[in-house]
Coordinates of C-alpha atoms and ligand atoms in Angstrom, one line a residue:
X107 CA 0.0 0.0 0.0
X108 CA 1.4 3.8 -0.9
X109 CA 1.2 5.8 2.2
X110 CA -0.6 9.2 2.9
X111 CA 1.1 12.9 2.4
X112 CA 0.7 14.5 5.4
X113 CA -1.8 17.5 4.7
X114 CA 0.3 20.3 4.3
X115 CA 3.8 20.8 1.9
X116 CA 5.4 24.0 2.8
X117 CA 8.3 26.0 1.2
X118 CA 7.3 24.3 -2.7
X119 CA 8.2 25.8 -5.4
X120 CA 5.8 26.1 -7.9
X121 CA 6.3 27.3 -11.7
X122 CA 5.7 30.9 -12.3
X123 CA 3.0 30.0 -15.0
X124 CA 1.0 28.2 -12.4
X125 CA 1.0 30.9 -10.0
X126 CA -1.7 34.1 -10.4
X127 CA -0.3 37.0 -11.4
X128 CA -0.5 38.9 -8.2
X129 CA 1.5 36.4 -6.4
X130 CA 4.1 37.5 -4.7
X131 CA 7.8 37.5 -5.5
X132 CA 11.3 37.1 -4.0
X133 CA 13.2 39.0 -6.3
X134 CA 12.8 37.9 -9.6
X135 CA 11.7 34.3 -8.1
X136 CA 8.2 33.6 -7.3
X137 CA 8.1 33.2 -3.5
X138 CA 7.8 29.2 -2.5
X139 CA 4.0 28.3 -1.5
X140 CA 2.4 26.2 1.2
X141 CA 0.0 23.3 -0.1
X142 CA -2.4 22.0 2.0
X143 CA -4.4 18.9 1.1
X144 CA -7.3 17.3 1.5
X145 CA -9.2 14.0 0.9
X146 CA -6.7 13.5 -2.1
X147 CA -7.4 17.3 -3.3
X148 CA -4.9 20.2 -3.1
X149 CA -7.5 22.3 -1.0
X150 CA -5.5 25.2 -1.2
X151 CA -2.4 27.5 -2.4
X152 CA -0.6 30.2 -0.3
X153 CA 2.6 31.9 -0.1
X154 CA 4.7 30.5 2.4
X155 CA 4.4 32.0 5.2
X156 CA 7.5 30.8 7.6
X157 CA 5.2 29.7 10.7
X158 CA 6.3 26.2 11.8
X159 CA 4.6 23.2 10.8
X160 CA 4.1 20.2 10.8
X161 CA 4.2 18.1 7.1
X162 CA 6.8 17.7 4.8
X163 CA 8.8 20.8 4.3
X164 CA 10.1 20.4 1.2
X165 CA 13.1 23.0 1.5
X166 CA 12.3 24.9 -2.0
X167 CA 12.0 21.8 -4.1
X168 CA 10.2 22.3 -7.8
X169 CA 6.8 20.6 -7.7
X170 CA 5.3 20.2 -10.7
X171 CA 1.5 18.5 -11.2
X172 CA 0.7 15.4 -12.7
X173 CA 2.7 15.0 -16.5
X174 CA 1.3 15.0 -20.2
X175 CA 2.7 12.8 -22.5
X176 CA 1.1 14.3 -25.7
X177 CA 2.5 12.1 -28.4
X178 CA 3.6 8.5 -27.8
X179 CA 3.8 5.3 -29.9
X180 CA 3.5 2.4 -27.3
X181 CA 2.5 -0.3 -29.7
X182 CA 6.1 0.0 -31.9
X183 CA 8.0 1.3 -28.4
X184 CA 10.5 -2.1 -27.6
X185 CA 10.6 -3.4 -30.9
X186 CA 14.4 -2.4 -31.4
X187 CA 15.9 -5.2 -29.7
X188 CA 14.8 -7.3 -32.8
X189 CA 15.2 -5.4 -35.5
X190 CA 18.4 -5.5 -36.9
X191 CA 21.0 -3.1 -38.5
X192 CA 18.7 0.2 -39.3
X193 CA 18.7 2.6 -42.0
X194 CA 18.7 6.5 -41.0
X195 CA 15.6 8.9 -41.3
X196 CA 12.2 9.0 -41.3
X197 CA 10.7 6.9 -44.2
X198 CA 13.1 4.2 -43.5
X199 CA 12.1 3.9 -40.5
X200 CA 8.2 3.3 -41.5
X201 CA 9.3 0.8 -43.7
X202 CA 11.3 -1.1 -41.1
X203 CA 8.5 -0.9 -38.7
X204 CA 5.7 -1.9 -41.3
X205 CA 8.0 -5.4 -41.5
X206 CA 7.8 -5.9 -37.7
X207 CA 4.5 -5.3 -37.1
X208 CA 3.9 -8.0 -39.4
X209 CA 4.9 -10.3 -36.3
X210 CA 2.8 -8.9 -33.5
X211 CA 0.5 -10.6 -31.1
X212 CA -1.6 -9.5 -28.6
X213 CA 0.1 -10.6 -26.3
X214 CA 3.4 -8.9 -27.5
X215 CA 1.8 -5.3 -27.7
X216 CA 0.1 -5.6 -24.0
X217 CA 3.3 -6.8 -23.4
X218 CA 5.6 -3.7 -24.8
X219 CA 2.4 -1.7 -24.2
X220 CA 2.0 -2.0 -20.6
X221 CA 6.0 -1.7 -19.8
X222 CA 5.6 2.3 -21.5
X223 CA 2.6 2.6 -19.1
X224 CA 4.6 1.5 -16.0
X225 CA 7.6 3.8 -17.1
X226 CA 4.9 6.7 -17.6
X227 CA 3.5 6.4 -14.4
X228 CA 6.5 5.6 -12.3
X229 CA 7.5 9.2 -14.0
X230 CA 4.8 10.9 -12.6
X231 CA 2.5 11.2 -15.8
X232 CA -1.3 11.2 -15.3
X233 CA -2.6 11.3 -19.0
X234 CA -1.2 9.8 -21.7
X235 CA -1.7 10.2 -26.1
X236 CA -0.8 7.1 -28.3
X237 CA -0.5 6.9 -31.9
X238 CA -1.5 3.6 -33.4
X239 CA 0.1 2.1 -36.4
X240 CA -3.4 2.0 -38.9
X241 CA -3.0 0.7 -42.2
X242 CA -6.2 -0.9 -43.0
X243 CA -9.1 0.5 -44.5
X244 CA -11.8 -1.5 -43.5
X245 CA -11.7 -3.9 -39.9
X246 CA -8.8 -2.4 -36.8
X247 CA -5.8 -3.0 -36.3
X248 CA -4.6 -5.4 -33.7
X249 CA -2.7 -3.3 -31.6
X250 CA -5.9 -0.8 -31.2
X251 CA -7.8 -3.4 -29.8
X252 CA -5.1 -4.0 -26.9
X253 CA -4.5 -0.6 -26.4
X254 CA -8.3 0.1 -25.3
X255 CA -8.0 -2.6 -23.4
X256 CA -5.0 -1.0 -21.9
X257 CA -6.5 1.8 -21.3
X258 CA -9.5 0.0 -18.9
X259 CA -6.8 -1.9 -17.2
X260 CA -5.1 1.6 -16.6
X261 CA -8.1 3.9 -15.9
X262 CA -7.3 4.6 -12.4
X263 CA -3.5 5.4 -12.9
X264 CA -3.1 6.8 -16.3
X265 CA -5.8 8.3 -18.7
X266 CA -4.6 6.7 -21.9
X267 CA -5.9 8.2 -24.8
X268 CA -6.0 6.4 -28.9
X269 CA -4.7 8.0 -32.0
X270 CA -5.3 6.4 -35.4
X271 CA -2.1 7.1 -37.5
X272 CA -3.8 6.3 -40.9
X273 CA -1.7 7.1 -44.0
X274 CA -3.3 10.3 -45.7
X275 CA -4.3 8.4 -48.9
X276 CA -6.5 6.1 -46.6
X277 CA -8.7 9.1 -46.8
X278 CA -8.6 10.0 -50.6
X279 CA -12.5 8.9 -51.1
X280 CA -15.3 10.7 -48.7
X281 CA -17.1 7.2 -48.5
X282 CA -13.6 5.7 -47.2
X283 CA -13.2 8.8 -44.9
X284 CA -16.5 8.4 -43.6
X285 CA -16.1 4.3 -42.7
X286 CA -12.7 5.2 -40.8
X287 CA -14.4 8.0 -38.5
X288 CA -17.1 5.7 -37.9
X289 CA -15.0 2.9 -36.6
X290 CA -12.6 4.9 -34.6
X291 CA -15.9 6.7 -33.0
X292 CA -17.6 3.6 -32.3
X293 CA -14.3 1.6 -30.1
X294 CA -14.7 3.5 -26.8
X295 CA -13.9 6.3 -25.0
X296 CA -10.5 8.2 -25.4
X297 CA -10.2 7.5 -30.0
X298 CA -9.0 10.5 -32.0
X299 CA -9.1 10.3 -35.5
X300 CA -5.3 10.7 -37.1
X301 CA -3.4 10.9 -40.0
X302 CA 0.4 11.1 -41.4
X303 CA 0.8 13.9 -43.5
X304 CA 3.5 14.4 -45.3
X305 CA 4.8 15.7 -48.8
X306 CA 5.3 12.3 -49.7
X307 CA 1.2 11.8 -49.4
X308 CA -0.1 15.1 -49.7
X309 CA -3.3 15.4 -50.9
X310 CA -5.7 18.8 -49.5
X311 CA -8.9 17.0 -50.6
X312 CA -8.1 14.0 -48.8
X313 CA -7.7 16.1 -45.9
X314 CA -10.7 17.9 -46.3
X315 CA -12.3 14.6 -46.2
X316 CA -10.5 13.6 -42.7
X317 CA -12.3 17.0 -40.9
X318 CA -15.4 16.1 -42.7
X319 CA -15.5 12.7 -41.2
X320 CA -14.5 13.4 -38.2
X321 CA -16.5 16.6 -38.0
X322 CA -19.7 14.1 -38.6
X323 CA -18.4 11.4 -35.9
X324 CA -18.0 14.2 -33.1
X325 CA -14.0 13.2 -33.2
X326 CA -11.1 15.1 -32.0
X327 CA -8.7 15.4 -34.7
X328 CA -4.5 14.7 -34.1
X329 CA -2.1 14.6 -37.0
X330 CA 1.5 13.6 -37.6
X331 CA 2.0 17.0 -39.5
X332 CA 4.8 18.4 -42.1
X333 CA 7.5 16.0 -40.3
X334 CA 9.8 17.0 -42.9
X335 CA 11.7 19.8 -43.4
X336 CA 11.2 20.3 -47.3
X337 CA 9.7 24.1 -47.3
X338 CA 6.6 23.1 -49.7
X339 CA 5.3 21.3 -47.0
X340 CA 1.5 22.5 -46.5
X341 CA -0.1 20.3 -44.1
X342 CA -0.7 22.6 -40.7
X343 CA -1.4 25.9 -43.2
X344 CA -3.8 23.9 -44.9
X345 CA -5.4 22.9 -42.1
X346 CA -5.4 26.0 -40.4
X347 CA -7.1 27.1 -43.4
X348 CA -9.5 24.1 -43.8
X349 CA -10.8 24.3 -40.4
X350 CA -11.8 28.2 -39.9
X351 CA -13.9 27.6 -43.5
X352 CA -15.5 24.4 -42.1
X353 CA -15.8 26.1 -38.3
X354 CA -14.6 23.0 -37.3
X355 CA -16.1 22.0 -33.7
X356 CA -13.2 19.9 -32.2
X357 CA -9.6 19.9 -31.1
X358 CA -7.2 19.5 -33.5
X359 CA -3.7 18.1 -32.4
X360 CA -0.6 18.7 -35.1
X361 CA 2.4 17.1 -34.2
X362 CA 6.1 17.8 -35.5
X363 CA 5.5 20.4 -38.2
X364 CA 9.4 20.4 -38.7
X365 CA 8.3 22.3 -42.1
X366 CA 7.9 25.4 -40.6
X367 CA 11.9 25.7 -39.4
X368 CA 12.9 25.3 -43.3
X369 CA 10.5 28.0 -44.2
X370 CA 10.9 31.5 -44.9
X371 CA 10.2 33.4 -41.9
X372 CA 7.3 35.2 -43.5
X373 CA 5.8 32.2 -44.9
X374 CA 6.0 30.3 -41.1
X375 CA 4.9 33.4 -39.1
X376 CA 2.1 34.1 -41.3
X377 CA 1.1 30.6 -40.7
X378 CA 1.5 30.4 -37.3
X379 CA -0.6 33.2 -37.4
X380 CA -3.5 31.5 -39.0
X381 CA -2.7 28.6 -36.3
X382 CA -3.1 30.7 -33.5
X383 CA -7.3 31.4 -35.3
X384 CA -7.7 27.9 -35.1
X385 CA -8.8 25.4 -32.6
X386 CA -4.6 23.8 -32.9
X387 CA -2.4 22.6 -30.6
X388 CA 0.7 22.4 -31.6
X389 CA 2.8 19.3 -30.3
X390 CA 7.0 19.2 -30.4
X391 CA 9.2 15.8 -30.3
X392 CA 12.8 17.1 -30.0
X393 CA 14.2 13.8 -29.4
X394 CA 13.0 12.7 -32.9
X395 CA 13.4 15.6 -34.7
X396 CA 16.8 15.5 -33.5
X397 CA 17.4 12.0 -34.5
X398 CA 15.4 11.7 -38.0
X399 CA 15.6 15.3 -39.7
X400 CA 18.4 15.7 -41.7
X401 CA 19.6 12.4 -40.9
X402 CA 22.0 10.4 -43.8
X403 CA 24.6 7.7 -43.0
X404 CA 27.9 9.2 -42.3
X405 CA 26.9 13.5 -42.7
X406 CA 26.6 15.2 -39.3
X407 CA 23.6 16.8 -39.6
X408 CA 23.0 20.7 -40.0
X409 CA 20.0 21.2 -39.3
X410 CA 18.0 20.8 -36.3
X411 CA 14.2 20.2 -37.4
X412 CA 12.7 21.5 -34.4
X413 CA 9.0 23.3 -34.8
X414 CA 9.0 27.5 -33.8
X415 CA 8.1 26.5 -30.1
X416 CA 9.1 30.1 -29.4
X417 CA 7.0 31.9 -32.2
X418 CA 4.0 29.7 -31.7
X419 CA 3.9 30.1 -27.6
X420 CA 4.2 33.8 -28.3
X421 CA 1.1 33.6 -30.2
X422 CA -0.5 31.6 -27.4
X423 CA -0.7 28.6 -29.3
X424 CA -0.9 25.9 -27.2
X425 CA 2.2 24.0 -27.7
X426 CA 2.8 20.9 -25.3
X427 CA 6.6 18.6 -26.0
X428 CA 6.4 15.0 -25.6
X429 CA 8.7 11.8 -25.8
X430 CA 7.2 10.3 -29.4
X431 CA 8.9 7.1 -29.8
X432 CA 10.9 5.1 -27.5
X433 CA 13.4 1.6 -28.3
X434 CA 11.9 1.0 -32.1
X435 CA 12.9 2.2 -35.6
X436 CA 12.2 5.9 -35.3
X437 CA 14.3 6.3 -32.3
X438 CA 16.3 4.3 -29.6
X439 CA 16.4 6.9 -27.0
X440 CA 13.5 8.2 -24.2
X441 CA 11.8 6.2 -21.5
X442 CA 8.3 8.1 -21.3
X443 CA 9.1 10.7 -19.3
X444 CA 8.0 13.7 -20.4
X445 CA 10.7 15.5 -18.2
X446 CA 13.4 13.9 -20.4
X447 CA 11.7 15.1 -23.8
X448 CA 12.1 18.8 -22.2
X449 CA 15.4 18.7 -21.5
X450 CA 16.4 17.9 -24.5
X451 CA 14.1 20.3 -26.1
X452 CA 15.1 23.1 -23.7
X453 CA 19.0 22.5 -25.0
X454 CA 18.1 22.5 -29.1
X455 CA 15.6 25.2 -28.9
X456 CA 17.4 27.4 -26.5
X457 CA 14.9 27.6 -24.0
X458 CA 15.0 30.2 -21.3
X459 CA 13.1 28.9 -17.9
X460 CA 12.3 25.7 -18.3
X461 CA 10.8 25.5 -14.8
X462 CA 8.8 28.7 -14.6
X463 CA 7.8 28.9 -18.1
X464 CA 8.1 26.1 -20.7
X465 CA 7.4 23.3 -17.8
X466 CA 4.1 24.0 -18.9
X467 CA 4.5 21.8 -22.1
X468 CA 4.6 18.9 -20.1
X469 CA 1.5 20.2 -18.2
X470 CA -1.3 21.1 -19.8
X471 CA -3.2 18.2 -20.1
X472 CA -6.6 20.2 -20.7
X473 CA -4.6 21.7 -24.3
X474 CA -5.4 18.1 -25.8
X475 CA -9.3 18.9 -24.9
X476 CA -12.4 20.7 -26.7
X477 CA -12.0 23.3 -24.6
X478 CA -8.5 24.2 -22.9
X479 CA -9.1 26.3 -20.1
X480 CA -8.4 24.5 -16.5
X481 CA -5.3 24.7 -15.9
X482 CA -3.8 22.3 -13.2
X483 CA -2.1 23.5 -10.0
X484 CA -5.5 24.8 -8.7
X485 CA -7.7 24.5 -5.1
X486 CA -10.0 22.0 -6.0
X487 CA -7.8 20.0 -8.0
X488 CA -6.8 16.3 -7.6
X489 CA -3.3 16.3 -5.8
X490 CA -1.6 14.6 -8.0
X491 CA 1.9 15.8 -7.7
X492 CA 5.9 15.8 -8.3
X493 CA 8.1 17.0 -6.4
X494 CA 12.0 16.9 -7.9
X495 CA 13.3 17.0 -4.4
X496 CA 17.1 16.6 -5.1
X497 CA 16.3 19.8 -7.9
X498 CA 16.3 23.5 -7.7
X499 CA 14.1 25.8 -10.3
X500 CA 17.1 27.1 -11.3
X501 CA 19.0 24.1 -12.9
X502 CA 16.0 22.1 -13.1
X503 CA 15.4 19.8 -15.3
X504 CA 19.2 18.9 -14.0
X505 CA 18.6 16.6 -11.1
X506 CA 15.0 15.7 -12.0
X507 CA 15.5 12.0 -12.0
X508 CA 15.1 11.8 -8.4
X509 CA 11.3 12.5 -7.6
X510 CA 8.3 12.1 -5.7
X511 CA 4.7 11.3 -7.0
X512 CA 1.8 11.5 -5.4
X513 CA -1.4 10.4 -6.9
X514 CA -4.8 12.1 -4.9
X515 CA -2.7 13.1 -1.8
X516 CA -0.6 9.1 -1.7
X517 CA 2.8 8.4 -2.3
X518 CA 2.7 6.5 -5.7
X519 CA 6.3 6.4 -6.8
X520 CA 9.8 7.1 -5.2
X521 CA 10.9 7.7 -1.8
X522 CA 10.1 10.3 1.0
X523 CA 13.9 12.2 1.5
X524 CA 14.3 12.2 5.2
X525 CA 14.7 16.0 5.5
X526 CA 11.4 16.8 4.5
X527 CA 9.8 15.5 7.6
X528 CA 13.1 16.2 10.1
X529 CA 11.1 18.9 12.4
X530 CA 12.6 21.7 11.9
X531 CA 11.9 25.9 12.3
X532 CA 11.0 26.9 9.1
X533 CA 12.4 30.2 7.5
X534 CA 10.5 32.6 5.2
Ligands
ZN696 ZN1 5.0 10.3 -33.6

């Protein structure tokens, strides 16, 4: 059994875009906050105020609430131990995987599957997206039966939410469009219609068709989007542009759009600005960009492939960072902690604040919903924390390996440092 948090964490530090704006500060740092819990609930906020208490005190340590991983592939993640000598980039990697999958049962994806969950969890992360390999037009694919499976088995540690990744083309005829949306809509709660598109597939009528269907099935929207960094690449202005005709109704996820760092700096601003009209959140995977853009045998590579994280936050798009894939074709690295995917996001995109500002990516679960606008971190709210408690906000995510979650006010994963409960008069 997990044991209890006592009721009250005092001297946490919480990230500056959590905080309201009238909280107060210690020079330029916000000052650390008291937490005090109840019945599994954070019942309520305040600035520390340097009585002495009882609880843990957890000496200024970043606490961060539950994590979002936004963009996963659990059904391909552990596949690398039998693939074989790999080819570099994107494309070859599909092809490798398209082999494998060839050889999957269901009781190798629960398997692979559930071993991402455990990682994910033991990480601290409370809601998790998968993509799901999707290559047949009629019937579903194996894995996406497990996975909602999963997702029951899961339900009270990890809300684990279903991506199609259909191939574009999959979608070229309306009547095809349509039979997709409807079987997605009809397997169970958490299914988001998907696609891969790329220059390789592009077709703007076959997405129209996508938004139609899923328009018609009620069906959140998440696409594998410009993952390429040739400049034609149209996919997220298109459907910026497709969805303020259609006044499109749902939440539409596009992930990568590496296209926009090879474009002219008009051409991506002015898209970005259409983005920011549209109901689009924007999803980055530094670890793969990294790994697969500009990517040949034997060239270092020169560019970085990253998405305008910068640009698009300043336009308040919602823009979360996630882990992608893990131990298959794509990518060997990661281990589903959305943490990890930060870090090395914060060192190729030059990130300044991780902690008080771009933490936040790895946050905002509610930016994958209809209608983004609870932020976590609140009275009221579940207490479903981490605290990094061998960290400090200002090298953090250095020494974030070492944590403590609590799910609803319990200890859930890692271990209680003796100094928080050493009694102790505490200090403003
Ligand atoms: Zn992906």
């Amino acid at each position: 059994m997990s044991s209890s948090a006592p009721s009250l964490l005092t001297q946490a530090r919480l990230p500056r875009w959590s905080l309201p704006a009238a909280w107060p500060m210690q020079g330029a740092q916000p000052m650390l906050a008291d937490l005090r819990l109840r019945d599994g609930c954070i019942e309520a906020i305040t600035p520390h105020t340097g009585a002495r208490a009882d609880g843990w005190n957890l000496h200024g340590a970043p606490v961060l609430p539950g994590l979002v991983e936004a963009h996963t592939h659990i059904d391909k993640a552990f596949t690398l131990s039998r693939l074989g000598a790999l080819k570099p980039g994107l494309l070859a990697a599909i092809e490798t995987m398209i082999a494998d999958r060839l050889t999957w049962t269901v009781a190798d994806v629960h398997e692979r599957a559930s071993r991402c969950l455990q990682w994910a969890f033991e990480a601290g992360v409370v809601k998790l997206r998968t993509h799901c390999d999707w290559w047949e037009p009629q019937g579903t694919p194996l894995a996406w039966n497990v996975l909602r499976e999963l997702g029951e088995e899961w339900v009270d540690r990890i809300a684990l939410e279903r991506v199609s990744l259909i191939a574009l083309q999959l979608f070229s005829e309306r009547d095809g469009a349509r039979s997709l949306a409807k079987t997605v809509a009809a397997s169970g709660p958490g299914a988001c219609l998907g696609a891969f598109v790329h220059s390789t597939n592009w077709s703007a009528q076959s997405l129209r068709h996508l938004f139609e269907a899923a328009e018609e099935f009620g069906l959140d929207v998440d696409l594998h989007c410009d993952e390429e960094l040739n400049p034609q690449a149209e996919g997220l202005a298109t459907t910026a542009a497709l969805l303020r005709e259609m006044a499109f109704g749902g939440r539409v996820v596009c992930g990568h759009t590496c296209a926009l760092a090879a474009q002219s700096e008009a051409q991506a601003l002015a898209t970005l600005d259409a983005v920011a009209a549209a109901p689009i959140t924007m999803v980055s995977l530094p670890t793969t960009n990294l790994l697969l853009q500009d990517a040949q045998t034997g060239r270092t590579p020169r560019q970085r492939g990253l998405t305008l994280v910068k640009e698009a936050r300043a336009r308040g798009i919602p823009l979360l960072i996630s882990t992608d894939n893990v131990q298959d074709a794509f990518c060997r690295a990661g281990s589903f902690d959305p943490v990890e995917a930060l870090a090395v996001g914060a060192l190729a995109a030059q990130l300044e604040q991780p902690f008080d500002e771009w933490s936040e990516a790895i946050c905002r679960g509610d930016w994958l919903t209809r209608h983004p606008n609870t932020p976590p971190l609140q009275a009221g709210a579940v207490a479903d924390l981490v605290i990094f408690g061998a960290a400090d906000a200002h090298g953090w995510p250095t020494r974030a390996q070492s944590r403590v979650v609590l799910r609803a006010g319990r200890v859930a994963s890692g271990s209680v440092p003796a100094r928080w409960t050493e009694t102790t008069e505490t200090t403003p």
